[in-house]
Protein backbone atom coordinates (compact mmCIF):
# COMPACT_ATOMS: atom_id res chain seq x y z
CA UNK A 1 0.00 0.00 0.00
CA UNK A 2 1.26 3.47 -0.76
CA UNK A 3 2.12 5.79 2.08
CA UNK A 4 -0.19 8.48 3.41
CA UNK A 5 0.64 11.84 1.87
CA UNK A 6 1.14 13.98 4.99
CA UNK A 7 4.16 11.95 6.15
CA UNK A 8 5.55 10.87 2.81
CA UNK A 9 5.03 14.26 1.18
CA UNK A 10 7.31 16.13 3.56
CA UNK A 11 9.80 13.30 4.11
CA UNK A 12 10.26 12.85 0.39
CA UNK A 13 10.69 16.63 -0.03
CA UNK A 14 13.44 16.69 2.60
CA UNK A 15 15.21 13.76 0.94
CA UNK A 16 15.08 15.48 -2.42
CA UNK A 17 16.98 18.41 -0.93
CA UNK A 18 19.71 16.44 0.81
CA UNK A 19 20.01 13.21 -1.19
CA UNK A 20 20.51 14.65 -4.66
CA UNK A 21 20.40 11.92 -7.25
CA UNK A 22 19.19 9.38 -4.67
CA UNK A 23 15.95 11.25 -3.96
CA UNK A 24 13.76 9.20 -6.25
CA UNK A 25 15.07 5.92 -4.80
CA UNK A 26 14.64 7.00 -1.19
CA UNK A 27 11.12 8.29 -1.91
CA UNK A 28 10.18 4.70 -2.70
CA UNK A 29 10.98 3.49 0.81
CA UNK A 30 9.79 6.35 3.05
CA UNK A 31 7.94 5.06 4.95
CA UNK A 32 6.57 2.32 2.62
CA UNK A 33 6.78 1.76 -1.10
CA UNK A 34 5.03 4.33 -3.28
CA UNK A 35 3.38 2.92 -6.37
CA UNK A 36 3.75 4.91 -9.59
CA UNK A 37 0.59 6.92 -10.28
CA UNK A 38 -1.54 5.89 -13.22
CA UNK A 39 -1.01 7.98 -16.36
CA UNK A 40 1.43 10.29 -14.56
CA UNK A 41 2.46 13.36 -16.51
CA UNK A 42 5.19 15.96 -15.87
CA UNK A 43 3.06 18.25 -13.72
CA UNK A 44 1.52 18.39 -10.19
CA UNK A 45 0.40 14.94 -11.27
CA UNK A 46 -1.30 15.10 -14.64
CA UNK A 47 -1.34 18.90 -14.87
CA UNK A 48 0.52 21.72 -16.58
CA UNK A 49 2.55 24.85 -15.91
CA UNK A 50 0.59 27.96 -14.94
CA UNK A 51 1.59 31.58 -14.57
CA UNK A 52 1.80 33.05 -11.09
CA UNK A 53 0.27 36.28 -12.42
CA UNK A 54 -2.91 34.35 -13.16
CA UNK A 55 -3.00 32.80 -9.68
CA UNK A 56 -1.32 35.34 -7.36
CA UNK A 57 -3.00 33.85 -4.29
CA UNK A 58 -0.82 30.72 -4.54
CA UNK A 59 2.17 31.07 -2.21
CA UNK A 60 5.01 28.81 -1.08
CA UNK A 61 6.24 28.02 2.42
CA UNK A 62 10.00 28.12 2.71
CA UNK A 63 12.69 27.13 5.20
CA UNK A 64 16.18 27.04 3.74
CA UNK A 65 17.58 25.98 7.10
CA UNK A 66 15.47 22.81 7.09
CA UNK A 67 15.21 22.07 3.35
CA UNK A 68 18.34 23.59 1.84
CA UNK A 69 18.79 26.51 -0.57
CA UNK A 70 17.58 24.71 -3.69
CA UNK A 71 14.15 25.69 -5.02
CA UNK A 72 14.11 28.55 -2.48
CA UNK A 73 13.68 26.07 0.37
CA UNK A 74 10.06 25.41 -0.67
CA UNK A 75 8.43 22.54 1.22
CA UNK A 76 4.68 23.24 1.26
CA UNK A 77 2.10 25.44 -0.38
CA UNK A 78 -0.30 28.00 0.98
CA UNK A 79 -2.99 30.39 -0.15
CA UNK A 80 -3.39 34.11 0.45
CA UNK A 81 -6.87 34.81 1.83
CA UNK A 82 -6.25 38.36 3.07
CA UNK A 83 -3.49 40.95 2.71
CA UNK A 84 -1.59 39.50 5.68
CA UNK A 85 -3.20 36.04 6.13
CA UNK A 86 -2.15 32.74 4.57
CA UNK A 87 -3.90 29.41 5.04
CA UNK A 88 -1.88 26.19 4.91
CA UNK A 89 -2.03 22.66 6.30
CA UNK A 90 -1.31 22.04 9.99
CA UNK A 91 0.77 19.00 9.10
CA UNK A 92 3.19 21.24 7.17
CA UNK A 93 4.28 22.70 10.51
CA UNK A 94 4.31 19.43 12.45
CA UNK A 95 7.61 18.21 13.87
CA UNK A 96 7.62 15.30 11.44
CA UNK A 97 7.84 17.80 8.61
CA UNK A 98 10.23 20.39 10.02
CA UNK A 99 12.34 18.25 12.42
CA UNK A 100 12.02 21.09 14.94
CA UNK A 101 9.01 22.71 16.61
CA UNK A 102 7.66 25.31 14.22
CA UNK A 103 8.22 28.01 16.86
CA UNK A 104 11.96 27.29 16.58
CA UNK A 105 12.14 27.42 12.77
CA UNK A 106 13.42 30.98 12.70
CA UNK A 107 13.65 31.30 8.92
CA UNK A 108 10.11 30.22 8.05
CA UNK A 109 8.66 32.57 5.46
CA UNK A 110 6.07 32.87 2.73
CA UNK A 111 7.17 33.39 -0.87
CA UNK A 112 4.65 35.23 -3.03
CA UNK A 113 4.59 36.19 -6.72
CA UNK A 114 7.31 33.64 -7.59
CA UNK A 115 6.23 31.03 -10.09
CA UNK A 116 9.74 29.64 -10.55
CA UNK A 117 11.34 28.64 -7.25
CA UNK A 118 14.77 28.74 -8.87
CA UNK A 119 14.42 32.45 -9.67
CA UNK A 120 14.78 35.53 -7.42
CA UNK A 121 11.45 36.96 -8.58
CA UNK A 122 8.61 37.84 -6.24
CA UNK A 123 8.58 38.68 -2.57
CA UNK A 124 9.85 36.75 0.45
CA UNK A 125 7.79 37.73 3.49
CA UNK A 126 8.75 36.85 7.08
CA UNK A 127 6.06 35.85 9.55
CA UNK A 128 4.62 37.91 12.36
CA UNK A 129 2.66 35.01 13.82
CA UNK A 130 1.56 31.40 13.38
CA UNK A 131 -1.59 29.60 14.51
CA UNK A 132 -1.72 25.84 14.15
CA UNK A 133 -5.13 24.30 14.83
CA UNK A 134 -4.85 22.77 18.31
CA UNK A 135 -7.60 20.33 17.37
CA UNK A 136 -5.71 18.85 14.43
CA UNK A 137 -5.91 15.04 14.67
CA UNK A 138 -2.73 13.42 13.38
CA UNK A 139 -4.46 10.04 13.15
CA UNK A 140 -7.53 10.93 11.11
CA UNK A 141 -6.10 14.24 9.72
CA UNK A 142 -9.26 16.12 10.70
CA UNK A 143 -8.79 19.85 11.22
CA UNK A 144 -5.66 20.06 9.06
CA UNK A 145 -5.32 23.85 8.90
CA UNK A 146 -2.95 26.57 10.06
CA UNK A 147 -2.93 30.36 9.68
CA UNK A 148 0.22 32.37 9.01
CA UNK A 149 0.24 36.11 9.68
CA UNK A 150 2.63 38.03 7.45
CA UNK A 151 5.00 40.65 8.81
CA UNK A 152 3.87 43.03 6.07
CA UNK A 153 0.83 42.86 3.82
CA UNK A 154 0.67 41.79 0.20
CA UNK A 155 -1.65 43.47 -2.32
CA UNK A 156 -5.26 42.92 -1.30
CA UNK A 157 -6.27 42.09 -4.89
CA UNK A 158 -3.97 39.06 -4.79
CA UNK A 159 -6.11 37.30 -2.15
CA UNK A 160 -8.78 34.75 -3.09
CA UNK A 161 -12.31 34.49 -1.73
CA UNK A 162 -13.17 31.50 0.46
CA UNK A 163 -16.27 29.45 -0.35
CA UNK A 164 -18.82 29.42 2.45
CA UNK A 165 -21.07 26.47 3.28
CA UNK A 166 -23.70 25.94 0.60
CA UNK A 167 -21.57 27.40 -2.19
CA UNK A 168 -22.14 25.66 -5.53
CA UNK A 169 -18.37 25.19 -5.81
CA UNK A 170 -18.69 22.18 -3.47
CA UNK A 171 -21.19 20.41 -5.74
CA UNK A 172 -19.97 16.94 -6.84
CA UNK A 173 -18.89 16.97 -10.46
CA UNK A 174 -17.66 20.57 -10.31
CA UNK A 175 -14.34 21.11 -12.08
CA UNK A 176 -11.58 22.34 -9.78
CA UNK A 177 -7.84 23.02 -9.98
CA UNK A 178 -5.15 22.09 -7.47
CA UNK A 179 -1.88 24.05 -7.46
CA UNK A 180 1.65 23.40 -6.25
CA UNK A 181 5.37 22.90 -6.76
CA UNK A 182 5.36 19.29 -5.58
CA UNK A 183 6.23 15.86 -6.91
CA UNK A 184 5.18 15.38 -10.52
CA UNK A 185 5.36 11.57 -10.71
CA UNK A 186 5.28 10.08 -7.20
CA UNK A 187 9.02 9.37 -7.38
CA UNK A 188 10.43 12.60 -5.93
CA UNK A 189 10.49 14.59 -9.19
CA UNK A 190 9.77 18.07 -7.82
CA UNK A 191 8.83 20.89 -10.13
CA UNK A 192 10.69 24.20 -9.88
CA UNK A 193 7.72 25.95 -11.51
CA UNK A 194 4.12 26.27 -10.38
CA UNK A 195 1.79 23.58 -11.77
CA UNK A 196 -1.95 23.02 -11.71
CA UNK A 197 -3.99 19.88 -12.29
CA UNK A 198 -7.67 19.78 -13.19
CA UNK A 199 -9.75 17.49 -10.98
CA UNK A 200 -13.40 16.93 -10.12
CA UNK A 201 -15.09 17.48 -6.77
CA UNK A 202 -16.25 13.99 -5.77
CA UNK A 203 -19.29 12.86 -3.75
CA UNK A 204 -18.69 12.38 -0.05
CA UNK A 205 -19.78 8.76 -0.43
CA UNK A 206 -16.89 8.11 -2.81
CA UNK A 207 -14.42 9.41 -0.24
CA UNK A 208 -16.04 7.52 2.63
CA UNK A 209 -15.74 4.31 0.67
CA UNK A 210 -12.09 4.94 -0.19
CA UNK A 211 -11.05 6.04 3.31
CA UNK A 212 -13.40 4.43 5.80
CA UNK A 213 -10.92 4.14 8.64
CA UNK A 214 -7.97 3.34 6.35
CA UNK A 215 -4.45 3.16 7.81
CA UNK A 216 -3.73 6.48 6.13
CA UNK A 217 -6.60 8.42 7.68
CA UNK A 218 -10.37 8.63 8.06
CA UNK A 219 -12.59 10.73 5.82
CA UNK A 220 -15.08 12.97 7.63
CA UNK A 221 -17.36 15.05 5.42
CA UNK A 222 -17.78 17.96 7.82
CA UNK A 223 -14.09 18.85 7.71
CA UNK A 224 -12.85 17.24 4.47
CA UNK A 225 -13.70 16.88 0.81
CA UNK A 226 -12.25 14.74 -1.96
CA UNK A 227 -11.29 15.64 -5.49
CA UNK A 228 -9.59 13.73 -8.25
CA UNK A 229 -9.96 11.83 -11.47
CA UNK A 230 -12.04 8.62 -11.21
CA UNK A 231 -9.54 6.89 -13.49
CA UNK A 232 -6.49 8.28 -11.71
CA UNK A 233 -3.70 10.41 -13.15
CA UNK A 234 -4.64 13.86 -11.81
CA UNK A 235 -3.84 14.72 -8.20
CA UNK A 236 -1.73 16.63 -5.71
CA UNK A 237 1.40 14.92 -4.41
CA UNK A 238 4.33 15.34 -2.00
CA UNK A 239 5.34 18.99 -1.63
CA UNK A 240 1.87 20.30 -2.58
CA UNK A 241 0.51 20.08 1.00
CA UNK A 242 -1.29 23.20 2.17
CA UNK A 243 -1.82 24.43 -1.37
CA UNK A 244 -5.19 25.53 -2.76
CA UNK A 245 -8.03 23.63 -4.38
CA UNK A 246 -10.06 26.20 -6.32
CA UNK A 247 -13.48 25.90 -7.99
CA UNK A 248 -15.64 28.62 -9.54
CA UNK A 249 -12.98 31.16 -8.61
CA UNK A 250 -13.17 30.44 -4.89
CA UNK A 251 -11.04 28.49 -2.43
CA UNK A 252 -12.76 25.25 -1.41
CA UNK A 253 -9.91 23.13 -0.03
CA UNK A 254 -6.32 22.80 1.17
CA UNK A 255 -4.17 19.85 0.06
CA UNK A 256 -4.15 17.52 3.06
CA UNK A 257 -3.71 13.75 2.60
CA UNK A 258 -4.49 10.61 0.63
CA UNK A 259 -3.03 7.29 -0.47
CA UNK A 260 -0.34 7.59 -3.13
CA UNK A 261 -0.56 10.17 -5.92
CA UNK A 262 -2.90 10.01 -8.89
CA UNK A 263 -4.09 6.46 -8.25
CA UNK A 264 -7.51 5.28 -9.39
CA UNK A 265 -10.03 4.94 -6.56
CA UNK A 266 -7.69 6.79 -4.15
CA UNK A 267 -8.65 10.47 -4.55
CA UNK A 268 -6.90 13.35 -2.88
CA UNK A 269 -8.38 14.52 0.42
CA UNK A 270 -8.56 18.24 1.18
CA UNK A 271 -9.36 20.30 4.24
CA UNK A 272 -12.87 21.66 3.57
CA UNK A 273 -12.82 25.46 3.75
CA UNK A 274 -16.48 25.73 4.75
CA UNK A 275 -15.68 23.47 7.71
CA UNK A 276 -12.78 25.71 8.65
CA UNK A 277 -14.97 28.82 8.54
CA UNK A 278 -17.99 27.39 10.34
CA UNK A 279 -16.40 24.88 12.73
CA UNK A 280 -12.77 25.62 13.50
CA UNK A 281 -12.98 29.42 13.16
CA UNK A 282 -9.27 30.26 13.01
CA UNK A 283 -7.99 33.80 13.65
CA UNK A 284 -8.43 35.26 10.16
mmCIF file of C-alpha atoms in Angstrom, residues 47-179:
data_model
loop_
_atom_site.group_PDB
_atom_site.id
_atom_site.type_symbol
_atom_site.label_atom_id
_atom_site.label_comp_id
_atom_site.label_asym_id
_atom_site.label_seq_id
_atom_site.Cartn_x
_atom_site.Cartn_y
_atom_site.Cartn_z
ATOM 1 C CA UNK A 47 -1.336 18.905 -14.875
ATOM 2 C CA UNK A 48 0.517 21.718 -16.583
ATOM 3 C CA UNK A 49 2.552 24.854 -15.912
ATOM 4 C CA UNK A 50 0.594 27.957 -14.937
ATOM 5 C CA UNK A 51 1.592 31.585 -14.572
ATOM 6 C CA UNK A 52 1.796 33.048 -11.088
ATOM 7 C CA UNK A 53 0.273 36.282 -12.416
ATOM 8 C CA UNK A 54 -2.912 34.347 -13.162
ATOM 9 C CA UNK A 55 -2.997 32.796 -9.678
ATOM 10 C CA UNK A 56 -1.318 35.344 -7.359
ATOM 11 C CA UNK A 57 -3.001 33.850 -4.286
ATOM 12 C CA UNK A 58 -0.818 30.718 -4.538
ATOM 13 C CA UNK A 59 2.174 31.068 -2.214
ATOM 14 C CA UNK A 60 5.011 28.814 -1.079
ATOM 15 C CA UNK A 61 6.240 28.017 2.418
ATOM 16 C CA UNK A 62 10.001 28.124 2.708
ATOM 17 C CA UNK A 63 12.692 27.135 5.201
ATOM 18 C CA UNK A 64 16.183 27.042 3.737
ATOM 19 C CA UNK A 65 17.584 25.975 7.104
ATOM 20 C CA UNK A 66 15.468 22.813 7.089
ATOM 21 C CA UNK A 67 15.212 22.066 3.354
ATOM 22 C CA UNK A 68 18.340 23.594 1.842
ATOM 23 C CA UNK A 69 18.786 26.506 -0.567
ATOM 24 C CA UNK A 70 17.578 24.706 -3.689
ATOM 25 C CA UNK A 71 14.152 25.694 -5.017
ATOM 26 C CA UNK A 72 14.112 28.549 -2.483
ATOM 27 C CA UNK A 73 13.682 26.069 0.369
ATOM 28 C CA UNK A 74 10.065 25.406 -0.669
ATOM 29 C CA UNK A 75 8.434 22.545 1.224
ATOM 30 C CA UNK A 76 4.680 23.243 1.258
ATOM 31 C CA UNK A 77 2.104 25.440 -0.378
ATOM 32 C CA UNK A 78 -0.302 28.004 0.979
ATOM 33 C CA UNK A 79 -2.992 30.394 -0.146
ATOM 34 C CA UNK A 80 -3.386 34.109 0.455
ATOM 35 C CA UNK A 81 -6.873 34.808 1.834
ATOM 36 C CA UNK A 82 -6.250 38.360 3.071
ATOM 37 C CA UNK A 83 -3.494 40.950 2.714
ATOM 38 C CA UNK A 84 -1.590 39.503 5.679
ATOM 39 C CA UNK A 85 -3.195 36.041 6.132
ATOM 40 C CA UNK A 86 -2.150 32.738 4.566
ATOM 41 C CA UNK A 87 -3.902 29.408 5.040
ATOM 42 C CA UNK A 88 -1.884 26.194 4.906
ATOM 43 C CA UNK A 89 -2.032 22.659 6.303
ATOM 44 C CA UNK A 90 -1.313 22.040 9.987
ATOM 45 C CA UNK A 91 0.768 18.995 9.095
ATOM 46 C CA UNK A 92 3.188 21.240 7.173
ATOM 47 C CA UNK A 93 4.277 22.696 10.509
ATOM 48 C CA UNK A 94 4.310 19.433 12.450
ATOM 49 C CA UNK A 95 7.608 18.214 13.867
ATOM 50 C CA UNK A 96 7.615 15.298 11.436
ATOM 51 C CA UNK A 97 7.836 17.801 8.607
ATOM 52 C CA UNK A 98 10.226 20.390 10.025
ATOM 53 C CA UNK A 99 12.337 18.254 12.422
ATOM 54 C CA UNK A 100 12.023 21.088 14.942
ATOM 55 C CA UNK A 101 9.011 22.706 16.606
ATOM 56 C CA UNK A 102 7.661 25.314 14.224
ATOM 57 C CA UNK A 103 8.225 28.007 16.857
ATOM 58 C CA UNK A 104 11.959 27.286 16.578
ATOM 59 C CA UNK A 105 12.145 27.419 12.774
ATOM 60 C CA UNK A 106 13.416 30.984 12.695
ATOM 61 C CA UNK A 107 13.653 31.299 8.919
ATOM 62 C CA UNK A 108 10.111 30.221 8.054
ATOM 63 C CA UNK A 109 8.658 32.567 5.458
ATOM 64 C CA UNK A 110 6.074 32.869 2.727
ATOM 65 C CA UNK A 111 7.170 33.391 -0.873
ATOM 66 C CA UNK A 112 4.654 35.233 -3.032
ATOM 67 C CA UNK A 113 4.589 36.191 -6.720
ATOM 68 C CA UNK A 114 7.313 33.642 -7.591
ATOM 69 C CA UNK A 115 6.226 31.030 -10.086
ATOM 70 C CA UNK A 116 9.739 29.638 -10.552
ATOM 71 C CA UNK A 117 11.342 28.638 -7.249
ATOM 72 C CA UNK A 118 14.774 28.736 -8.873
ATOM 73 C CA UNK A 119 14.420 32.445 -9.670
ATOM 74 C CA UNK A 120 14.780 35.530 -7.417
ATOM 75 C CA UNK A 121 11.445 36.963 -8.579
ATOM 76 C CA UNK A 122 8.610 37.844 -6.241
ATOM 77 C CA UNK A 123 8.582 38.676 -2.567
ATOM 78 C CA UNK A 124 9.847 36.748 0.451
ATOM 79 C CA UNK A 125 7.785 37.732 3.492
ATOM 80 C CA UNK A 126 8.750 36.849 7.084
ATOM 81 C CA UNK A 127 6.057 35.854 9.549
ATOM 82 C CA UNK A 128 4.622 37.910 12.364
ATOM 83 C CA UNK A 129 2.662 35.007 13.819
ATOM 84 C CA UNK A 130 1.564 31.396 13.378
ATOM 85 C CA UNK A 131 -1.590 29.603 14.512
ATOM 86 C CA UNK A 132 -1.723 25.836 14.145
ATOM 87 C CA UNK A 133 -5.134 24.297 14.829
ATOM 88 C CA UNK A 134 -4.845 22.771 18.314
ATOM 89 C CA UNK A 135 -7.603 20.328 17.372
ATOM 90 C CA UNK A 136 -5.706 18.847 14.428
ATOM 91 C CA UNK A 137 -5.908 15.044 14.673
ATOM 92 C CA UNK A 138 -2.726 13.422 13.377
ATOM 93 C CA UNK A 139 -4.457 10.042 13.155
ATOM 94 C CA UNK A 140 -7.530 10.933 11.111
ATOM 95 C CA UNK A 141 -6.101 14.243 9.724
ATOM 96 C CA UNK A 142 -9.261 16.118 10.702
ATOM 97 C CA UNK A 143 -8.790 19.850 11.218
ATOM 98 C CA UNK A 144 -5.661 20.063 9.056
ATOM 99 C CA UNK A 145 -5.320 23.846 8.899
ATOM 100 C CA UNK A 146 -2.952 26.568 10.058
ATOM 101 C CA UNK A 147 -2.930 30.356 9.678
ATOM 102 C CA UNK A 148 0.222 32.374 9.011
ATOM 103 C CA UNK A 149 0.239 36.112 9.684
ATOM 104 C CA UNK A 150 2.631 38.030 7.452
ATOM 105 C CA UNK A 151 5.000 40.651 8.810
ATOM 106 C CA UNK A 152 3.870 43.035 6.070
ATOM 107 C CA UNK A 153 0.827 42.860 3.816
ATOM 108 C CA UNK A 154 0.672 41.794 0.203
ATOM 109 C CA UNK A 155 -1.649 43.468 -2.316
ATOM 110 C CA UNK A 156 -5.259 42.918 -1.300
ATOM 111 C CA UNK A 157 -6.274 42.091 -4.887
ATOM 112 C CA UNK A 158 -3.969 39.059 -4.788
ATOM 113 C CA UNK A 159 -6.111 37.304 -2.152
ATOM 114 C CA UNK A 160 -8.781 34.752 -3.090
ATOM 115 C CA UNK A 161 -12.311 34.489 -1.727
ATOM 116 C CA UNK A 162 -13.171 31.497 0.465
ATOM 117 C CA UNK A 163 -16.267 29.453 -0.352
ATOM 118 C CA UNK A 164 -18.817 29.419 2.453
ATOM 119 C CA UNK A 165 -21.072 26.468 3.276
ATOM 120 C CA UNK A 166 -23.700 25.941 0.596
ATOM 121 C CA UNK A 167 -21.566 27.403 -2.186
ATOM 122 C CA UNK A 168 -22.138 25.664 -5.531
ATOM 123 C CA UNK A 169 -18.375 25.189 -5.814
ATOM 124 C CA UNK A 170 -18.692 22.180 -3.474
ATOM 125 C CA UNK A 171 -21.193 20.407 -5.738
ATOM 126 C CA UNK A 172 -19.970 16.942 -6.837
ATOM 127 C CA UNK A 173 -18.886 16.974 -10.460
ATOM 128 C CA UNK A 174 -17.662 20.565 -10.308
ATOM 129 C CA UNK A 175 -14.339 21.114 -12.075
ATOM 130 C CA UNK A 176 -11.577 22.338 -9.776
ATOM 131 C CA UNK A 177 -7.844 23.016 -9.982
ATOM 132 C CA UNK A 178 -5.148 22.094 -7.474
ATOM 133 C CA UNK A 179 -1.878 24.049 -7.459
#
